[in-house]
Structure formats: structure tokens, C-alpha cells
Coordinates of C-alpha atoms in Angstrom, one line a residue:
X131 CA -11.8 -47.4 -2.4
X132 CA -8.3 -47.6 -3.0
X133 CA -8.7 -46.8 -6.9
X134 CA -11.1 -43.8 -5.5
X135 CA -8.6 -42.5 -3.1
X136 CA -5.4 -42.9 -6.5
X137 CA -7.8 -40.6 -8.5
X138 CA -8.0 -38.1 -5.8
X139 CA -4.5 -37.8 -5.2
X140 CA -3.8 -38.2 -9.0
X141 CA -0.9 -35.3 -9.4
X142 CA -2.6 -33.8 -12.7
X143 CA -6.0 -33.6 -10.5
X144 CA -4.4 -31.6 -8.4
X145 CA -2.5 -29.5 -9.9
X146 CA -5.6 -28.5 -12.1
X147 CA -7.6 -28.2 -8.5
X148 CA -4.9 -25.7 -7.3
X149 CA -4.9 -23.5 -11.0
X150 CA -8.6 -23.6 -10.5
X151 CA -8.4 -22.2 -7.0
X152 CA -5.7 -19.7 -7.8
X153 CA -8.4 -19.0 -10.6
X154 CA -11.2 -18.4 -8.5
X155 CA -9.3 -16.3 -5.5
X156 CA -7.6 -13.7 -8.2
X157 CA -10.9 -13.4 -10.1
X158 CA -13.6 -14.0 -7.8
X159 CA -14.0 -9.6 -7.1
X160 CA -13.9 -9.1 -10.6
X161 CA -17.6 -8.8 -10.9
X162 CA -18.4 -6.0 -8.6
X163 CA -17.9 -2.8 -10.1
X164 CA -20.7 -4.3 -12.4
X165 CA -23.1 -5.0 -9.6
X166 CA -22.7 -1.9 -8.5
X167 CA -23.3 -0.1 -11.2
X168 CA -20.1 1.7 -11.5
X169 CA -18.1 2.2 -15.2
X170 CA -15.4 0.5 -14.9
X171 CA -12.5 -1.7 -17.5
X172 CA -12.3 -5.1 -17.7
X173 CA -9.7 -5.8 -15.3
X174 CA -6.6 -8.7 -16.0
X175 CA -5.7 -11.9 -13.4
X176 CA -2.9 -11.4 -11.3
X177 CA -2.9 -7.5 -12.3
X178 CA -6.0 -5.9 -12.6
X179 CA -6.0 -2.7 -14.2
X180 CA -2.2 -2.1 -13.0
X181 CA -0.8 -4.2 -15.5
X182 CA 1.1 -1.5 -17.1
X183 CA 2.7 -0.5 -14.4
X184 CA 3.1 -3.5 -11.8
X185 CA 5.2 -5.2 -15.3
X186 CA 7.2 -2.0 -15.0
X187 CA 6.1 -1.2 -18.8
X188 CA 5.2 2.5 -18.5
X189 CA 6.0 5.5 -15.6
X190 CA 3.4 5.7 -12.9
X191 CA 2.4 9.5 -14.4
X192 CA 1.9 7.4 -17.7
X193 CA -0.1 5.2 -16.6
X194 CA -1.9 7.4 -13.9
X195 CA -2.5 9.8 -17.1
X196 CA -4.2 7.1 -19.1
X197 CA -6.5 5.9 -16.8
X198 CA -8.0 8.7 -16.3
X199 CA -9.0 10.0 -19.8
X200 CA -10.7 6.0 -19.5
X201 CA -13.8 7.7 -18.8
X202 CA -13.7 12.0 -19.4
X203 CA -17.9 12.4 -18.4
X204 CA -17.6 10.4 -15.3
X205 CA -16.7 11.9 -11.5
X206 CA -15.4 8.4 -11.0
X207 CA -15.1 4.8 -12.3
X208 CA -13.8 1.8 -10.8
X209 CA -10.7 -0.1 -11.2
X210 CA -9.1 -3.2 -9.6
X211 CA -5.6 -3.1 -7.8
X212 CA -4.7 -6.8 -8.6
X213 CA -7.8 -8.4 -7.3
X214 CA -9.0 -5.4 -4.8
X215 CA -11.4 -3.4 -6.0
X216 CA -10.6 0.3 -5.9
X217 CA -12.5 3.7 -6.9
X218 CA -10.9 6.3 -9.1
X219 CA -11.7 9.8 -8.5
X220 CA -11.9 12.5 -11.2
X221 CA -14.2 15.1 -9.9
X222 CA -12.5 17.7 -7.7
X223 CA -15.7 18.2 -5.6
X224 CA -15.4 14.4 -4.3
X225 CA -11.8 14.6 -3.9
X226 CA -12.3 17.0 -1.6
X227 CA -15.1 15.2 0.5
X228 CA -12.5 12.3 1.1
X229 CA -9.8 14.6 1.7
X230 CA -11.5 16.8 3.9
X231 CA -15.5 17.2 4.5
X232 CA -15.7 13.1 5.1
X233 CA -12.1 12.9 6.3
X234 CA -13.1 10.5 9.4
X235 CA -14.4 8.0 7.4
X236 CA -10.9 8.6 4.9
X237 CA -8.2 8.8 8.0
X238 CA -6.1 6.1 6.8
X239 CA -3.6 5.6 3.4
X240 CA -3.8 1.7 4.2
X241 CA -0.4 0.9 4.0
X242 CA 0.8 -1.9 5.9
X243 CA 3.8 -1.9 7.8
X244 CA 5.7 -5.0 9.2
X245 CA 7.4 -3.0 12.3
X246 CA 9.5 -5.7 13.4
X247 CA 11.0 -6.2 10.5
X248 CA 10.8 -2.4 9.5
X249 CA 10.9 -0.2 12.5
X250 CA 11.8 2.7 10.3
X251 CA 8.7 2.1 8.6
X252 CA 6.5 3.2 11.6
X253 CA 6.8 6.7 10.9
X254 CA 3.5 9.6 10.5
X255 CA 2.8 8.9 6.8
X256 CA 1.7 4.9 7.6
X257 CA 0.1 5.8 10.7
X258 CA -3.2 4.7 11.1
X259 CA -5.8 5.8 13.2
X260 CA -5.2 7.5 16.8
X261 CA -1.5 6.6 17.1
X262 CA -1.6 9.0 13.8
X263 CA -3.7 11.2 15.1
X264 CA -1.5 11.1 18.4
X265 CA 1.8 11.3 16.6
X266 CA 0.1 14.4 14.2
X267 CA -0.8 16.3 17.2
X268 CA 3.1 15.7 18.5
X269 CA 4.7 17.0 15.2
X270 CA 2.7 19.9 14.3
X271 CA 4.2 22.6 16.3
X272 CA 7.7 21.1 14.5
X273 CA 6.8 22.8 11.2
X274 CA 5.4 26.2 12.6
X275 CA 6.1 29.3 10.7
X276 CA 7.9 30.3 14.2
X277 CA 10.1 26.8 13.9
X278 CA 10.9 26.8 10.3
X279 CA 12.4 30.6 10.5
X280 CA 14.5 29.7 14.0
X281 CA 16.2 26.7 11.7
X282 CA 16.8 29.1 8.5
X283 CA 20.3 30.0 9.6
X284 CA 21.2 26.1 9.1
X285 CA 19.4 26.7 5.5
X286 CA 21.9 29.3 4.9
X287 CA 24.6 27.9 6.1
X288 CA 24.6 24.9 3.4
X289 CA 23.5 27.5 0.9
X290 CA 27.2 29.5 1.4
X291 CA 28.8 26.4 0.9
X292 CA 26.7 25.0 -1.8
X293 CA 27.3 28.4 -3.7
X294 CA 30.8 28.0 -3.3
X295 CA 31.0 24.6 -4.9
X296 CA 29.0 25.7 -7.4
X297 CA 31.2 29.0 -8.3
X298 CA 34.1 26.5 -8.0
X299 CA 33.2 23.8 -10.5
X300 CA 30.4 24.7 -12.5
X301 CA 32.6 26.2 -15.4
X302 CA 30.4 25.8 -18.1
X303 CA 32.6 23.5 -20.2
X304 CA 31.0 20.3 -18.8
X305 CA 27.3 19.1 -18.3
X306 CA 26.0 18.3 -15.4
X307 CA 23.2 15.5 -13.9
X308 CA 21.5 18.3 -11.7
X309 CA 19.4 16.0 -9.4
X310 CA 22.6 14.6 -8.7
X311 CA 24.2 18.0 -8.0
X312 CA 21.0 18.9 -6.5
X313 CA 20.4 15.5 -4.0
X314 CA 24.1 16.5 -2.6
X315 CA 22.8 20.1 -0.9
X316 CA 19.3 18.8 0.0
X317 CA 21.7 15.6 1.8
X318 CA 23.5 18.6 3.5
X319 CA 20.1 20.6 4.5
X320 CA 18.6 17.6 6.2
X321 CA 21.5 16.2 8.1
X322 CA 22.2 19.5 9.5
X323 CA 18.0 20.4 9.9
X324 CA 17.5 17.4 11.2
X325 CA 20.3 15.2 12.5
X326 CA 22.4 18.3 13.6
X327 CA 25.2 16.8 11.5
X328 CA 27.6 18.6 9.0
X329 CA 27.6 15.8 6.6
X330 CA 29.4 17.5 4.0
X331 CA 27.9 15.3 0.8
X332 CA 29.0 18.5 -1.4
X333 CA 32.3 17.7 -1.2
X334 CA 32.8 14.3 0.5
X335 CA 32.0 11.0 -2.2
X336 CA 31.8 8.8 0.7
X337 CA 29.7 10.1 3.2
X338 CA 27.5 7.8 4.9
X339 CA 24.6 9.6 4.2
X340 CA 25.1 10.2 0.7
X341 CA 25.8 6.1 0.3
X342 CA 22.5 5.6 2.3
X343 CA 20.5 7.7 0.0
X344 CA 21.7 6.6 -3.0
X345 CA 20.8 3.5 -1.2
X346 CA 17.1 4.5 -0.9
X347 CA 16.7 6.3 -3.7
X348 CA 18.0 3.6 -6.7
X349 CA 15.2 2.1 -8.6
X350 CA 14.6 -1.4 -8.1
X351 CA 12.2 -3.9 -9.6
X352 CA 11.8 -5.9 -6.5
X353 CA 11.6 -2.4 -4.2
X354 CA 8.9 -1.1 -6.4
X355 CA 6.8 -4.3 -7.0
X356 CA 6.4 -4.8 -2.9
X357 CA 5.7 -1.2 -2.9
X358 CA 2.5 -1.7 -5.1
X359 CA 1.4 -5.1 -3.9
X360 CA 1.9 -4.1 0.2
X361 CA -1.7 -1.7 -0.6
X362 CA -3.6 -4.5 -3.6
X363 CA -2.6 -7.8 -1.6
X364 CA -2.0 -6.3 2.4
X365 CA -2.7 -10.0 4.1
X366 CA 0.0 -11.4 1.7
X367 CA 2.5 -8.9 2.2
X368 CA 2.5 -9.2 6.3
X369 CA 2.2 -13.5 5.8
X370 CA 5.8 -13.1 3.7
X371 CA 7.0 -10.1 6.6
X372 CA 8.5 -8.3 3.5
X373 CA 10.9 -5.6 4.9
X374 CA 10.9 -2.8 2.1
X375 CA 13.5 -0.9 3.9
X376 CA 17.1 -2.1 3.3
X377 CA 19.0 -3.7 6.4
X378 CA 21.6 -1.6 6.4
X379 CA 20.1 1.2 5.9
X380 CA 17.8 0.8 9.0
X381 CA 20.9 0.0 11.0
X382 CA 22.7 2.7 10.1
X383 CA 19.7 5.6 10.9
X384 CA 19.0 3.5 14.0
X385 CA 22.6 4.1 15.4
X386 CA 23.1 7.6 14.4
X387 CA 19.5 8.8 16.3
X388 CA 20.7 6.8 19.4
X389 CA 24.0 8.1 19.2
X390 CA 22.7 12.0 18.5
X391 CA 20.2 11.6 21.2
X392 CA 22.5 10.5 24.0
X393 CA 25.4 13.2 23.1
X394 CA 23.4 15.9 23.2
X395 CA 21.2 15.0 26.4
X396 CA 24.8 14.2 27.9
X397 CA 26.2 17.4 26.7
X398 CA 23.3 19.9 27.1
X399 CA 23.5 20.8 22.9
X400 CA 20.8 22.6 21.5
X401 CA 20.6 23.9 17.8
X402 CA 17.0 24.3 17.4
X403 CA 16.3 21.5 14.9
X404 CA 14.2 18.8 14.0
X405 CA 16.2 16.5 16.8
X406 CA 16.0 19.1 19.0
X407 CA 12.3 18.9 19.0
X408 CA 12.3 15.2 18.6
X409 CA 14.0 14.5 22.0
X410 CA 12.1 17.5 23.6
X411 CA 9.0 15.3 22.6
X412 CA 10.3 12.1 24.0
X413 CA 11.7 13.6 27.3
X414 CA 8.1 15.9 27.9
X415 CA 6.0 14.3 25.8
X416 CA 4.9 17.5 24.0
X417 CA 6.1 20.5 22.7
X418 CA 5.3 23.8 23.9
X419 CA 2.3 25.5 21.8
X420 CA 3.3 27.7 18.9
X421 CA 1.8 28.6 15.9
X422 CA 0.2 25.3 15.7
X423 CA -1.3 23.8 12.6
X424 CA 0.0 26.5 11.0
X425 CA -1.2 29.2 13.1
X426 CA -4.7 28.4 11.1
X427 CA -6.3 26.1 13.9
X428 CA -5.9 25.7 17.9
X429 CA -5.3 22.3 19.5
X430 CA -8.7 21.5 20.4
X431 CA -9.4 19.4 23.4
X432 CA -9.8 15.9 21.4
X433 CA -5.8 16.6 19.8
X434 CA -4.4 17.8 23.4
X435 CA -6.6 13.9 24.4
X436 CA -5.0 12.1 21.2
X437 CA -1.2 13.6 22.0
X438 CA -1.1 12.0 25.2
X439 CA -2.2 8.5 23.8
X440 CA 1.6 8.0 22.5
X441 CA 4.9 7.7 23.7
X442 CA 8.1 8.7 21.1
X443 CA 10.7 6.1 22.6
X444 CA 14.5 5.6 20.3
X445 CA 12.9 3.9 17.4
X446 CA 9.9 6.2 16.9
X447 CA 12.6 8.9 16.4
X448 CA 14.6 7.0 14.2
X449 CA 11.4 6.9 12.0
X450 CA 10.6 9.9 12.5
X451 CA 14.0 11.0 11.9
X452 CA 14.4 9.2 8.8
X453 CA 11.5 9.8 6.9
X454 CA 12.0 13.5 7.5
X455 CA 15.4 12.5 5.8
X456 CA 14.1 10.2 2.8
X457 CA 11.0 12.3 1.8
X458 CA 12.7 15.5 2.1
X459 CA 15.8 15.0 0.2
X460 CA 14.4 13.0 -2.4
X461 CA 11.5 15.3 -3.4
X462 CA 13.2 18.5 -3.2
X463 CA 16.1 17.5 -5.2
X464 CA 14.0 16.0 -7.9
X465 CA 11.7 19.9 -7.6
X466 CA 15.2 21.6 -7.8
X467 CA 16.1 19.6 -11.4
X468 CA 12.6 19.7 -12.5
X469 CA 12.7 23.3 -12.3
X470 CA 15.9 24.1 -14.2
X471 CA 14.9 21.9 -16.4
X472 CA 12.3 24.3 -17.5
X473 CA 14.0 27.1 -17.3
X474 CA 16.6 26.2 -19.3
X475 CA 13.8 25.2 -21.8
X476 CA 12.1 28.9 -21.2
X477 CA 14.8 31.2 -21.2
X478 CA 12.5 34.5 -20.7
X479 CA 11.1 32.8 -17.9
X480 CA 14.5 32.0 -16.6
X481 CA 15.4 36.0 -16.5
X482 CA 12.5 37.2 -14.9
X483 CA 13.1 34.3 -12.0
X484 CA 16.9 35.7 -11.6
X485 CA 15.8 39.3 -11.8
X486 CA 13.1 38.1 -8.5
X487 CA 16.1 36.5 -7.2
X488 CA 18.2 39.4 -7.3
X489 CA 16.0 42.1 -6.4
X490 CA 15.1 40.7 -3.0
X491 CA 18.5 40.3 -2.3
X492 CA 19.8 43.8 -3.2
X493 CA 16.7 44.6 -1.0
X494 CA 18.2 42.7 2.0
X495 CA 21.4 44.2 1.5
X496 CA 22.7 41.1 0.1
X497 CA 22.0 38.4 2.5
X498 CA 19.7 35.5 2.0
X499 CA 17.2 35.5 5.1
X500 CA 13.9 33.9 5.9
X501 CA 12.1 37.2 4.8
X502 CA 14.4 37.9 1.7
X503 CA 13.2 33.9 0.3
X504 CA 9.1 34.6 1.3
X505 CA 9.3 37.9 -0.7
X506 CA 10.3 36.4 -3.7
X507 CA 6.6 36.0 -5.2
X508 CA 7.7 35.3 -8.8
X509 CA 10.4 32.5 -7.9
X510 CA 7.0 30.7 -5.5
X511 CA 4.8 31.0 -8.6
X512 CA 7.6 29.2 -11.0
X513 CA 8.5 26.5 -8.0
X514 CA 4.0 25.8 -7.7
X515 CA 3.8 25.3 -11.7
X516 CA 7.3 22.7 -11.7
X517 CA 5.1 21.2 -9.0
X518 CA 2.3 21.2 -11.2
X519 CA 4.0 19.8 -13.7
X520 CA 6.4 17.0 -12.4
X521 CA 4.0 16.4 -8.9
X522 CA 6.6 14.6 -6.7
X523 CA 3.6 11.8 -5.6
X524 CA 1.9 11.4 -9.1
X525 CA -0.9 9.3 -7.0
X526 CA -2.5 9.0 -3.5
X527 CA -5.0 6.8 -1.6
X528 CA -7.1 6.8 1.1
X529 CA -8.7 3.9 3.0
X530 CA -12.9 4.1 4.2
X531 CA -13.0 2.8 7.2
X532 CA -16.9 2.2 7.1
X533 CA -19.5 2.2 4.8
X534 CA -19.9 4.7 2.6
X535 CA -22.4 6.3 0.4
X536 CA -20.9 8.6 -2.5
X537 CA -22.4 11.7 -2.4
X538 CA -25.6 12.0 -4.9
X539 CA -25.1 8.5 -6.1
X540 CA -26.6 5.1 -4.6
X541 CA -23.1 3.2 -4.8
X542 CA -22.0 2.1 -1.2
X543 CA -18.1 1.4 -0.6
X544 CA -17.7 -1.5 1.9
X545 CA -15.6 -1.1 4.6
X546 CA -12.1 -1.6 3.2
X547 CA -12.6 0.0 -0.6
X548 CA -9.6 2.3 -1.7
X549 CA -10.2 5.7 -3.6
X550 CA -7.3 7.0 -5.4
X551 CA -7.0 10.4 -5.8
X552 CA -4.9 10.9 -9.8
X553 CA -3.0 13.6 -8.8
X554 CA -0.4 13.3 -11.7
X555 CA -3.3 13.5 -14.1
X556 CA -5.6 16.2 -12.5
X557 CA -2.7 18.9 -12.7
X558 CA -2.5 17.7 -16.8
X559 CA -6.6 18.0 -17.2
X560 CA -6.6 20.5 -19.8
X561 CA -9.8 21.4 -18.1
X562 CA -8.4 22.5 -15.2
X563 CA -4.7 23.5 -16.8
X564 CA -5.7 24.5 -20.7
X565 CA -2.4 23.5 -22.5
X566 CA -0.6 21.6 -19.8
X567 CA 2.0 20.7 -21.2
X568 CA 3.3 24.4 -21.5
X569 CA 5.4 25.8 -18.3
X570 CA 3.2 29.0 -17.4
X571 CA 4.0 30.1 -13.9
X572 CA 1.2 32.9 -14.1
X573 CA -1.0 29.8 -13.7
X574 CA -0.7 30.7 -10.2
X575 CA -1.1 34.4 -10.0
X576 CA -3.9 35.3 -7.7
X577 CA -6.5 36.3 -10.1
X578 CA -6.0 33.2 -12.1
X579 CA -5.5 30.8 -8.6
X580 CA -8.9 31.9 -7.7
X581 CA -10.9 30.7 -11.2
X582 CA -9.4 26.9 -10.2
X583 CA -11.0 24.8 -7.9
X584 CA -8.7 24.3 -5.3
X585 CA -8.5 20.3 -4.9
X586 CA -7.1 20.3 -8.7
X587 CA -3.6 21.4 -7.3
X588 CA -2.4 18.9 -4.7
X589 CA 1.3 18.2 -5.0
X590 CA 1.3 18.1 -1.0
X591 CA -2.1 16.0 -0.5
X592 CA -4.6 18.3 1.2
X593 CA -6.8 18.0 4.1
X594 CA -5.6 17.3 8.0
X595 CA -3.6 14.6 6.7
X596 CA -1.3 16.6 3.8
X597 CA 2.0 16.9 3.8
X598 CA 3.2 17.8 7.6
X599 CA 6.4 19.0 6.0
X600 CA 5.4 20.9 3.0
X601 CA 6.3 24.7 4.1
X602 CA 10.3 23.3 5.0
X603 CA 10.4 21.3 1.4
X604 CA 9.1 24.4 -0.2
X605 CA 11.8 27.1 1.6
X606 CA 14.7 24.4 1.0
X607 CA 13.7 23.7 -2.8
X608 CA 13.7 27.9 -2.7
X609 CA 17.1 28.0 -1.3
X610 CA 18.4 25.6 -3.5
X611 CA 17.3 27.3 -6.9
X612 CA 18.6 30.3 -5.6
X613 CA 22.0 28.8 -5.0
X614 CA 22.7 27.5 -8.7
X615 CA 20.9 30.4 -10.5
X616 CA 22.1 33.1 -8.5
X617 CA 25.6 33.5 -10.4
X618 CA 24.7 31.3 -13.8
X619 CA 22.8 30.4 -16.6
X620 CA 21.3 27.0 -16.6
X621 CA 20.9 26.0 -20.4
X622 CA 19.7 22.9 -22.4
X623 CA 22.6 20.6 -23.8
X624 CA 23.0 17.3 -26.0
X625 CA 22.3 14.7 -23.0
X626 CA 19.3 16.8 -21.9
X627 CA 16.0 14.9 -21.9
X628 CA 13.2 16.9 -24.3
X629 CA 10.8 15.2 -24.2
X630 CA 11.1 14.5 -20.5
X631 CA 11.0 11.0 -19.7
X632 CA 10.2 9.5 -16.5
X633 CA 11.8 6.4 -14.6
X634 CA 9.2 3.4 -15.0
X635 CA 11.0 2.1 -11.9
X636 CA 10.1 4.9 -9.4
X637 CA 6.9 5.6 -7.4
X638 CA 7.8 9.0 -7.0
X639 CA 8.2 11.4 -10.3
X640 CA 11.7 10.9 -11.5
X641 CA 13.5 10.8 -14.7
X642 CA 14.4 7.5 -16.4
X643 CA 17.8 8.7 -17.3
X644 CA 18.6 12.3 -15.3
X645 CA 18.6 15.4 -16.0
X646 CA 21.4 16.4 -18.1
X647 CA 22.1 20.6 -18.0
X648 CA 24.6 23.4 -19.0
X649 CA 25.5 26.1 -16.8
X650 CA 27.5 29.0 -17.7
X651 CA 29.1 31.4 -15.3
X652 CA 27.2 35.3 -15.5
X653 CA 29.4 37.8 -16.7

């Protein structure tokens, strides 16, 4: 007995027991893409099919990109997202089913949040379910039409000054990093838009909010490794209570919502922004009825139900509040560089965008206004193809929340399964763009627009659950190419980046080492 119970606990046993078992448990999935009869790649332990890009070895558009030319006859194919197995969508047709005809099965992203460790985290895009639902129903009317034009004179306002810095310093002697230059004004547009704050990042190093972007923004290993393995390996990442959001930076947005919200119900302010309409939501619980959805859809009775299913106390402000702050900035700048990027590598292209530019504003006797930025039709087609090209999201997912049947096929997804929508590598499917890698803003003309299915163009998701903020990024991105072509030429120089490279650290489309441009002053 006693020699039985030494082999049993002999170390080497058990060591070998617990490789076996860590064997087993990253493995044991690994066989069902194959009993369902799906195509699919032999996946690797511990990775999957993400090994390229969970070891950091190529961008997420790379690798995005690749996968999908795995199989170029099938609608779809399987992969595995470390051990979770994971459908990969090609055809538009069933992208659009997920997104929108079998969007209640779809609701959910599946991204799990820790909200006592991250109550920043708890903001619309993680929301699952009705609290989603709820909190969608709250935030529509924010991003009316009707909204969006009462908050354009804030627009303008860091436009002026954005203009001057650039008249001021842009001499053409020097290059410049222009997501840099770029990040400072879209800093400026969402403090004032939606923390009612002049924070001044044009001109001031050491603003707060500048540190806390730059904060946010840096690429980091350990920041982007959570950030894939919180959707592959969910139970894990809730066991270890990861918090993906710095400390610091939760305390700081935390204290500048409570402070904004108590001086301004103290002192009876009202600027008609984003916090405005934030702490009108939290005081009444709605907001009143405006264009909503877009002016494309009443509330219907099961919305007006949902709305009233949740309450928007301090901290569901703050994460409101904040990822207004880190999504907006982020993916604007990076639009803003993108785009003079390729205009500086398209100079003909570059003219006729200035000659938009300037003709609307001759035609609104000089001053930039909500109607003087919507006119300018050539400028929306250039800003759609940089979208096209350098998507800010070059991926998203969605979660089935039952079983369910893909259409004309007998696979069944259990509940759980993930479908990934390539977004990235739809808008480079020579199919759908012939020559992609070519800047072509007459890809988006009307006549062309309408020979595209629509669901291979989705830079802002699509569906009920797109991006609820996509008509502000667009008019601020606007505003902001405006601004630094408006008096110069924006041309390529020695540090600039041709090929374009992007950052392997980064979930969203950036470049691994900035983009590096010339402008000259116009004569």
C-alpha cells in the first residue's frame, strides 16, 4: 500500500499527469470543425489558428488578410481562437443575416467585462443583452442628425484654433508625425463635445488628457494579449479578474465625470453636449424624442419597454463618457493620417479634394458650418475609400446565443460559437474592390456604390448594433482634413512609410512606426 500510494505521488507522475491534462483541455475541441463537416486548418495548442498574431508576429490586417484567401470557394470555414471554435465568414449575404436579418440570435460581441475591477469597461459596445438594448435605446437620440448639428459650433471652435496652430508651425522645413498632430485636435474635439472642457492638447504638452490617451493608446504586449484571450478563453479571463483598463486612467475619467456632473447641476450650465445629454439621461431617465435612430426608425413600444429597464448612475457616465472619448479620438486621428497619407501619395487626387474644400466654403461665404462640411461630396467619397482602405476595426464578432442553423447548409452552431466577420479583408477582396490596393475614391460614386453589395463595406459594423457614433466620427475626421489641407500641401518625405506598415501591437489599424509627412504652406 504504502509503495502504491509513493508511485502515485511520484513527482515525475505527476507532472506528466498535469502535461497530459493541459494536453487534453487545449486540444480536446480540435476535432469539431471535422465532424461537422466544415473546411477548416489544422489548428496549433495553446494558439489555434491565431498563432500569428497572439505571438505578435504579423498586424491583425495581415493576418486577418491571410486567413481569408485560406479558402477563396467557400462562404465560410472554421477556425479555432485558442481552443474555441469559431466560424469565419466570407460571403457577404451571411454576413448580413448575422448582422441584421438573424440579429437576435447575433445580439452580443461576447466580450467579457470584469466591472469591478473595470467600471469603465461597462460601457454600450460590451453590453450584452437587454441592459444593451436598454442603454442603445437611451443613447440614440444622442447622435441625431438634430444633435450632432446643435454641437457643430464646438466642432468649429477647435477647428479655428487647430488652423491657427497649423498656419503657425507647419512651415514646411520640418516633417511631421500626423497622427500625432492629428490625435492633439481630435483630444480637443472630444473634451469640449463631450466633457465640456477646453483642454487645449494643441498647445499644452501636459494636459491630462493628452497624458491619458497616450496612456490608452501605446501598444503593449501584455494590453493586446488580454485583449485577444478575454473573447478565446472568457472563464479564464474573469477567474484571473484581469483589469485591461489602466488604474490611473479609470481614476482619472472617474473624477472628472463626477466633478463635471456636480458643477454643472450646481451651476445650471448647459452647452448642448454629449454630457449634457448624459446627465439629462441620468436625472429623467430619457431623452426627449428626436430624430431617433437616425430619423430612419421610431421607438417602437419594445425599445420605449427596454429604456426603462436601466438606470445611468456616476459610473455608467464615466463609461459612457470615456469610451465616447477613447474610440472617438483614437479612430479619427488614425482616419485623418491615413488620409493624407494618400493624398500625399495621389497628388491629383489631393487637388480635386482642396478644390471641394474650397468651393463649399467660397459658397458659405467663408465659414465652415454644418451644411458647408455635408456639401462637400468629393472630400465624403475620399474619407469612405481611406476607410476602405485602413478600416479602423480590421475584425469583428458576434456571439449566437442559441442554436443555429446556417442558412442552406446542415451545420448547426451550438450555443456559444463565434462568427467573425474579416472586415480588413472583405474591403481588399479584389472581387468586391478590383485592384485594392489602389486609392480610388470614385469607388464610391453612386453608380458604382450601387453594383457592390452593401455588407462588403463595413468600417462602422452594420446592423442595429453598428457604430452608435459613426455620423460625429465622420463630421470630426471631415473637420479635421479640412483644417490641415485648407492652407497647404501635404506631400511624401524621407521618414514616410510606402509601403504602409501596420503596428503588430495594435487591435485597431495603426502604423508600426507613424506616419511621417511634409506640408508646405500654399502660395
Amino acid at each position: 500500500m504504502i509503495d502504491l500510494l509513493k508511485q502515485l505521488f511520484n513527482p515525475f507522475l505527476l507532472i506528466s499527469l498535469l502535461i497530459g491534462l493541459i494536453y487534453y483541455y487545449f486540444t480536446a475541441t480540435f476535432e469539431y470543425w471535422e465532424s461537422q463537416g466544415v473546411p477548416f486548418r489544422k489548428p496549433k495548442i495553446f494558439v489555434g489558428n491565431f498563432g500569428q498574431l497572439l505571438l505578435f508576429k504579423k498586424s491583425q490586417c495581415e493576418g486577418i488578410l491571410e486567413m481569408y484567401n485560406w479558402f477563396k470557394s467557400e462562404r465560410f470555414f472554421g477556425v479555432f481562437r485558442v481552443r474555441s471554435p469559431a466560424l469565419f465568414l466570407r460571403d457577404p449575404e451571411l454576413i448580413k443575416r448575422v448582422c441584421v436579418k438573424d440579429f437576435a440570435i447575433f445580439t452580443n460581441r461576447g466580450i467579457p467585462v470584469n466591472n469591478s475591477q473595470d467600471p469603465l469597461n461597462g460601457h454600450l459596445f460590451n453590453l450584452e443583452g437587454r441592459k444593451w438594448k436598454s442603454l442603445r435605446s437611451k443613447l440614440t437620440p444622442t447622435f441625431s442628425s438634430g444633435k450632432i448639428k446643435r454641437m457643430f459650433y464646438l466642432l468649429a471652435e477647435c477647428s479655428d484654433e487647430f488652423e491657427k496652430m497649423i498656419n503657425h508651425s507647419l512651415t514646411g522645413h520640418e516633417p511631421v508625425e500626423v497622427r500625432e498632430l492629428a490625435a492633439k485636435f481630435t483630444i480637443d474635439v472630444i473634451g469640449s463635445c463631450a466633457f465640456g472642457i477646453q483642454i487645449n492638447a494643441l498647445h499644452n504638452e501636459d494636459s491630462a488628457f493628452r497624458i491619458m490617451a497616450t496612456k490608452l493608446s501605446k501598444p503593449s504586449y501584455r494590453k493586446a494579449l488580454w485583449r485577444m484571450l478575454r473573447t478565446s478563453m472568457p472563464t479564464l479571463f474573469k477567474i484571473l479578474r484581469v483589469q485591461v483598463i489602466d488604474t490611473e486612467v479609470t481614476k482619472f475619467f472617474k473624477n472628472v465625470v463626477s466633478e463635471m456632473i456636480k458643477e454643472r447641476e450646481e451651476q445650471g450650465i448647459h452647452r448642448h453636449d454629449f454630457m449634457d445629454l448624459l446627465i439629462e439621461l441620468k436625472n429623467k431617465g430619457t431623452l426627449d424624442i428626436e430624430n431617433v435612430n437616425g430619423g430612419t426608425q421610431p421607438l417602437t413600444e419594445e425599445d420605449i419597454q427596454a429604456a426603462k429597464e436601466i438606470e445611468l448612475d456616476e459610473n455608467g457616465i464615466a463609461a459612457q463618457a470615456f469610451v465616447f472619448f477613447a474610440a472617438g479620438y483614437e479612430t479619427a486621428s488614425a482616419t485623418i493620417s491615413f488620409c493624407l497619407h494618400e493624398l500625399a501619395l495621389n497628388p491629383e487626387i489631393q487637388e480635386m479634394t482642396k478644390q471641394d474644400i474650397r468651393d463649399n466654403i467660397e459658397e458659405h461665404d467663408g465659414k465652415l458650418t454644418f451644411e458647408c462640411v455635408s456639401n462637400m461630396k468629393y472630400l465624403d467619397k475620399v474619407v469612405l475609400e481611406t476607410l476602405r482602405k485602413h478600416p479602423p476595426a480590421p475584425m469583428l464578432s458576434r456571439r449566437c446565443e442559441v442554436a443555429y442553423q446556417v442558412p442552406e447548409t446542415k451545420v448547426v452552431l451550438p450555443p456559444g460559437t463565434r462568427v467573425i466577420i474579416p472586415i480588413y479583408a472583405l474591403h481588399h477582396d479584389p472581387e468586391h474592390y478590383p485592384e485594392p490596393e489602389i486609392f480610388d475614391p470614385e469607388r464610391f460614386s453612386e453608380k458604382v456604390r450601387r453594383t457592390r453589395h452593401p455588407f462588403t463595406f463595413l468600417p462602422f459594423g452594420e446592423g442595429p448594433r453598428n457604430c452608435i457614433g459613426m455620423r460625429f466620427a465622420l463630421l470630426q475626421t471631415k473637420v479635421g482634413i479640412i483644417s490641415l489641407l485648407k492652407n497647404h500641401w501635404v506631400n511624401l518625405c524621407d521618414k514616410s512609410a510606402v509601403p504602409m506598415k501596420y503596428s503588430r501591437r495594435s487591435l485597431v489599424t495603426t502604423s508600426e512606426n507613424g506616419i511621417w509627412l511634409q506640408f508646405n504652406p500654399e502660395k
